[in-house]
Coordinates of C-alpha atoms in Angstrom, one line a residue:
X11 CA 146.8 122.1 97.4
X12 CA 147.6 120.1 100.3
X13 CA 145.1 118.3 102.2
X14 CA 145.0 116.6 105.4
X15 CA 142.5 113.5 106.1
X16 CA 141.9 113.0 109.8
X17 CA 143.8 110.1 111.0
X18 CA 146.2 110.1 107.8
X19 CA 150.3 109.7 108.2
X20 CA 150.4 113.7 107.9
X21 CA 148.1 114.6 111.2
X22 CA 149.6 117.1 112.3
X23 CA 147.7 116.7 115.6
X24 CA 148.2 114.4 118.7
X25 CA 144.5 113.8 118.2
X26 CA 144.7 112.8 114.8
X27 CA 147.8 110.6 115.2
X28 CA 145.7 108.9 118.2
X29 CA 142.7 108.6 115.8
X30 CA 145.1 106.9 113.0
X31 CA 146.9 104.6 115.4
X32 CA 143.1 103.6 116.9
X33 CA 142.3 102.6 114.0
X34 CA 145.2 100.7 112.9
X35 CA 145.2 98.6 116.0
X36 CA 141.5 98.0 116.0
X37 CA 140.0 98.9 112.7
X38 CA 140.4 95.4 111.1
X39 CA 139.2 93.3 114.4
X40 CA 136.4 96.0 114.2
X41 CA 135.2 95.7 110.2
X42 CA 135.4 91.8 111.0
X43 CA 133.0 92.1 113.8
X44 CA 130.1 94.4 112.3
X45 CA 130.3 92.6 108.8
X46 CA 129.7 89.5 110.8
X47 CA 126.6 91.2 112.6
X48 CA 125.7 92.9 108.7
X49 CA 125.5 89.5 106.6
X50 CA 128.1 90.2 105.0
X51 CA 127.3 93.9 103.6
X52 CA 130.7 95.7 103.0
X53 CA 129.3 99.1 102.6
X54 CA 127.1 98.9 105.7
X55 CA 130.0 97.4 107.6
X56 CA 132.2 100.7 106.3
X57 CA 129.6 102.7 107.5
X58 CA 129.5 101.2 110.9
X59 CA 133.4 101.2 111.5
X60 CA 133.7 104.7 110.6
X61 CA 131.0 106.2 112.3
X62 CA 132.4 104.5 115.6
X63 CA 135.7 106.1 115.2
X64 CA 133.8 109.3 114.3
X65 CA 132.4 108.7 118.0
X66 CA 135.5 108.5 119.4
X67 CA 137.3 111.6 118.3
X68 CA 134.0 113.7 119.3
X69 CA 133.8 112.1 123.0
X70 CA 137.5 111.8 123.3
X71 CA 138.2 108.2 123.5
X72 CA 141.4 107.7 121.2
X73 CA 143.5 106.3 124.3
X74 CA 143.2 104.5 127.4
X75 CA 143.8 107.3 129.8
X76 CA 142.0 107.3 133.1
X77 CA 141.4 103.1 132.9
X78 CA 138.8 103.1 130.3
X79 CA 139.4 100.3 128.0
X80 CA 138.9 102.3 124.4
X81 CA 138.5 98.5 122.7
X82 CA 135.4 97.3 124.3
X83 CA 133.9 100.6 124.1
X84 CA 134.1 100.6 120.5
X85 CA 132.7 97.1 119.7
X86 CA 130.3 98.1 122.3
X87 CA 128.8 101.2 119.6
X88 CA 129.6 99.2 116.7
X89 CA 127.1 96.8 117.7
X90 CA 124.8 99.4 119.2
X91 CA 125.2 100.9 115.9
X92 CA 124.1 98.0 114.0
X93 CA 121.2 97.3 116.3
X94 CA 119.9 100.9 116.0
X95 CA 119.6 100.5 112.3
X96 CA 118.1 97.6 111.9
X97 CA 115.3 99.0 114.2
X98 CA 115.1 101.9 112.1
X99 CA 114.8 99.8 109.0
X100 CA 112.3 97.3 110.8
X101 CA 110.4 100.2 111.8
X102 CA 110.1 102.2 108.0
X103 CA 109.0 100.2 105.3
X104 CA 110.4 98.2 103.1
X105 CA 112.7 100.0 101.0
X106 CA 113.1 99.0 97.5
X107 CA 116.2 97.4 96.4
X108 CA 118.2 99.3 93.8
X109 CA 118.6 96.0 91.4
X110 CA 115.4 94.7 90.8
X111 CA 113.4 97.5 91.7
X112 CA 111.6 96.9 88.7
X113 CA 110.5 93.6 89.1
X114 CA 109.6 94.5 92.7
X115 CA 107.4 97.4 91.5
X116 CA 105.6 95.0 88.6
X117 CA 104.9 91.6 90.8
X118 CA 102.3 93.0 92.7
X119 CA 100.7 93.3 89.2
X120 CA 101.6 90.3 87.9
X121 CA 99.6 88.7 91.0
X122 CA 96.6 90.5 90.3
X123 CA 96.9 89.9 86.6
X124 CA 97.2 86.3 87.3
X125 CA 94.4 86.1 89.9
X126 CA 91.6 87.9 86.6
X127 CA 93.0 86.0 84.2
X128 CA 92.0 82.8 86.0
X129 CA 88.8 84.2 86.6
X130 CA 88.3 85.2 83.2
X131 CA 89.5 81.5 82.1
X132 CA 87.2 80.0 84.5
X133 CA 84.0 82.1 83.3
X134 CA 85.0 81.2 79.6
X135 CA 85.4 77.3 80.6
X136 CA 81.6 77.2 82.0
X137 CA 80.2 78.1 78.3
X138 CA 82.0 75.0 76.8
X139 CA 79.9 72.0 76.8
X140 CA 80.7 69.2 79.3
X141 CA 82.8 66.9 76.9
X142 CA 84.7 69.7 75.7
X143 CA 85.7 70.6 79.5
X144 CA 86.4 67.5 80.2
X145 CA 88.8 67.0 77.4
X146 CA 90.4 70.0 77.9
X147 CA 91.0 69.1 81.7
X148 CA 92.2 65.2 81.1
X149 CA 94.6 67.1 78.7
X150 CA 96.3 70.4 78.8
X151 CA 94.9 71.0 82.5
X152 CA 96.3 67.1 83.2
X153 CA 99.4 67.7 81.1
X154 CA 98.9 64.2 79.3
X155 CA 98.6 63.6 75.6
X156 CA 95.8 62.6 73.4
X157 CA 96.7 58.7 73.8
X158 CA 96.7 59.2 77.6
X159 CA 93.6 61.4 77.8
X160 CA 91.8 58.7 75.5
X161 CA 92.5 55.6 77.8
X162 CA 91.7 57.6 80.9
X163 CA 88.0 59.0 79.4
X164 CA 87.9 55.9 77.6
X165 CA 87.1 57.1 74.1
X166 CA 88.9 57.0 71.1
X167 CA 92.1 58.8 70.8
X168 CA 91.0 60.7 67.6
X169 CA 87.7 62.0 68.9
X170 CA 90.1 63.2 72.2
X171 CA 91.7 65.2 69.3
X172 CA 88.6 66.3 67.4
X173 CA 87.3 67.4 70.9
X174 CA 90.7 68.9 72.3
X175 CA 90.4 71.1 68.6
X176 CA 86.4 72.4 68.8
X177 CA 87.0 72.8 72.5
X178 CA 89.4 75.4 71.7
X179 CA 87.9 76.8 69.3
X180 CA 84.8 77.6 71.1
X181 CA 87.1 79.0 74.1
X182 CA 89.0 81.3 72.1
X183 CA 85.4 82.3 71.0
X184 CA 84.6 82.6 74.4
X185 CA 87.7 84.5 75.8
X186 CA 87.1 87.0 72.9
X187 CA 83.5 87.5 74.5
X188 CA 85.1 88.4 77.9
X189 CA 87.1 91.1 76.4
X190 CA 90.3 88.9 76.3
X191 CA 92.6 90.0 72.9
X192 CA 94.2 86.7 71.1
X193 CA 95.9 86.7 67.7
X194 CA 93.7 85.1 64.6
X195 CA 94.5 81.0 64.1
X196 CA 95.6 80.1 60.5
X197 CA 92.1 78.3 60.2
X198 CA 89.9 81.5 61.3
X199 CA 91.6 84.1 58.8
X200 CA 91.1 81.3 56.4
X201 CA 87.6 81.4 57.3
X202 CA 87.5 85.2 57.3
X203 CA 88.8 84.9 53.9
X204 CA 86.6 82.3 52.4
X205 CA 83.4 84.7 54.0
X206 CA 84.7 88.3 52.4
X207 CA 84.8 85.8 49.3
X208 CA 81.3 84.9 49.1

């Protein structure tokens, strides 16, 4: 089978060589040019340089004959080129990217999930007595330890901890209520345990 790529060393046509030779002396200038204008996208750049020299073998343009200047032209529809599809892409929306199409598709979620978990947090937070809010906020909120919440409230450092543990507690109690699913502490399946005893 013998095949025959427009522009290869077989052309067997003057328009063909022309094509081939066009390209030779202008193709790498050319790709430089529109992967400047691309960022940097190879494929879009490839796209762009062959589609130009597609162009030029429909309108004719593979030499200089009649005083056009076939160089400037083509730099002139690479860039139009690149212009027109950014406009098209500007005016579709945004396409999803093939890598992390997935982590596109689940961050709108996560944001909402975020946002009704906080709610949920602060609804569960408002049925804790005011020391245990407070605790919990010159801690874990605070990021400080029990020594540093104790000298900022001012109270011993273990009733921060005895307060830091029932404050818990009663919010795990709490998020339960709202509907929120949490895994069984040590201490309540001992609990559970010591009632199915008794």
């Amino acid at each position: 089978m013998n095949v025959t790529a427009i522009g290869s060393a077989s052309a067997v046509s003057p328009e063909e060589r022309a094509l081939r030779d066009l390209y030779l002396e202008h193709g790498p200038d050319l790709y430089s040019y529109v992967l400047r204008m691309v960022d940097w996208d190879t494929h879009r750049a490839e796209d762009v340089l062959q589609e130009t020299l597609l162009r030029c073998w429909n309108n004719g343009n593979l030499t200089d004959a009649e005083g056009m200047a076939v160089r400037p032209w083509m730099f002139r529809v690479a860039r139009n080129l690149v212009i027109d599809a950014h406009r098209t892409r500007m005016a579709r929306p945004l396409e999803i990217s093939g890598t992390n199409w997935l982590g596109d598709m689940y961050s709108e979620e996560d944001d909402i999930e975020r946002m009704l978990s906080s709610m949920v947090l602060q609804d569960a937070l408002r049925t804790l007595t005011p020391a245990h809010r407070e605790v919990l906020r010159a801690t874990f909120f605070a990021d400080r330890t029990t020594q540093q919440a104790a000298e900022d409230l001012g109270i011993p450092r273990g009733t921060v901890k005895s307060r830091v543990y029932y404050a818990l507690r009663s919010l795990r109690l709490a998020l339960r209520e709202h509907g929120v699913a949490m895994e069984e502490t040590r201490e309540e399946r001992a609990e559970a345990e010591q009632d199915v005893a008794c």
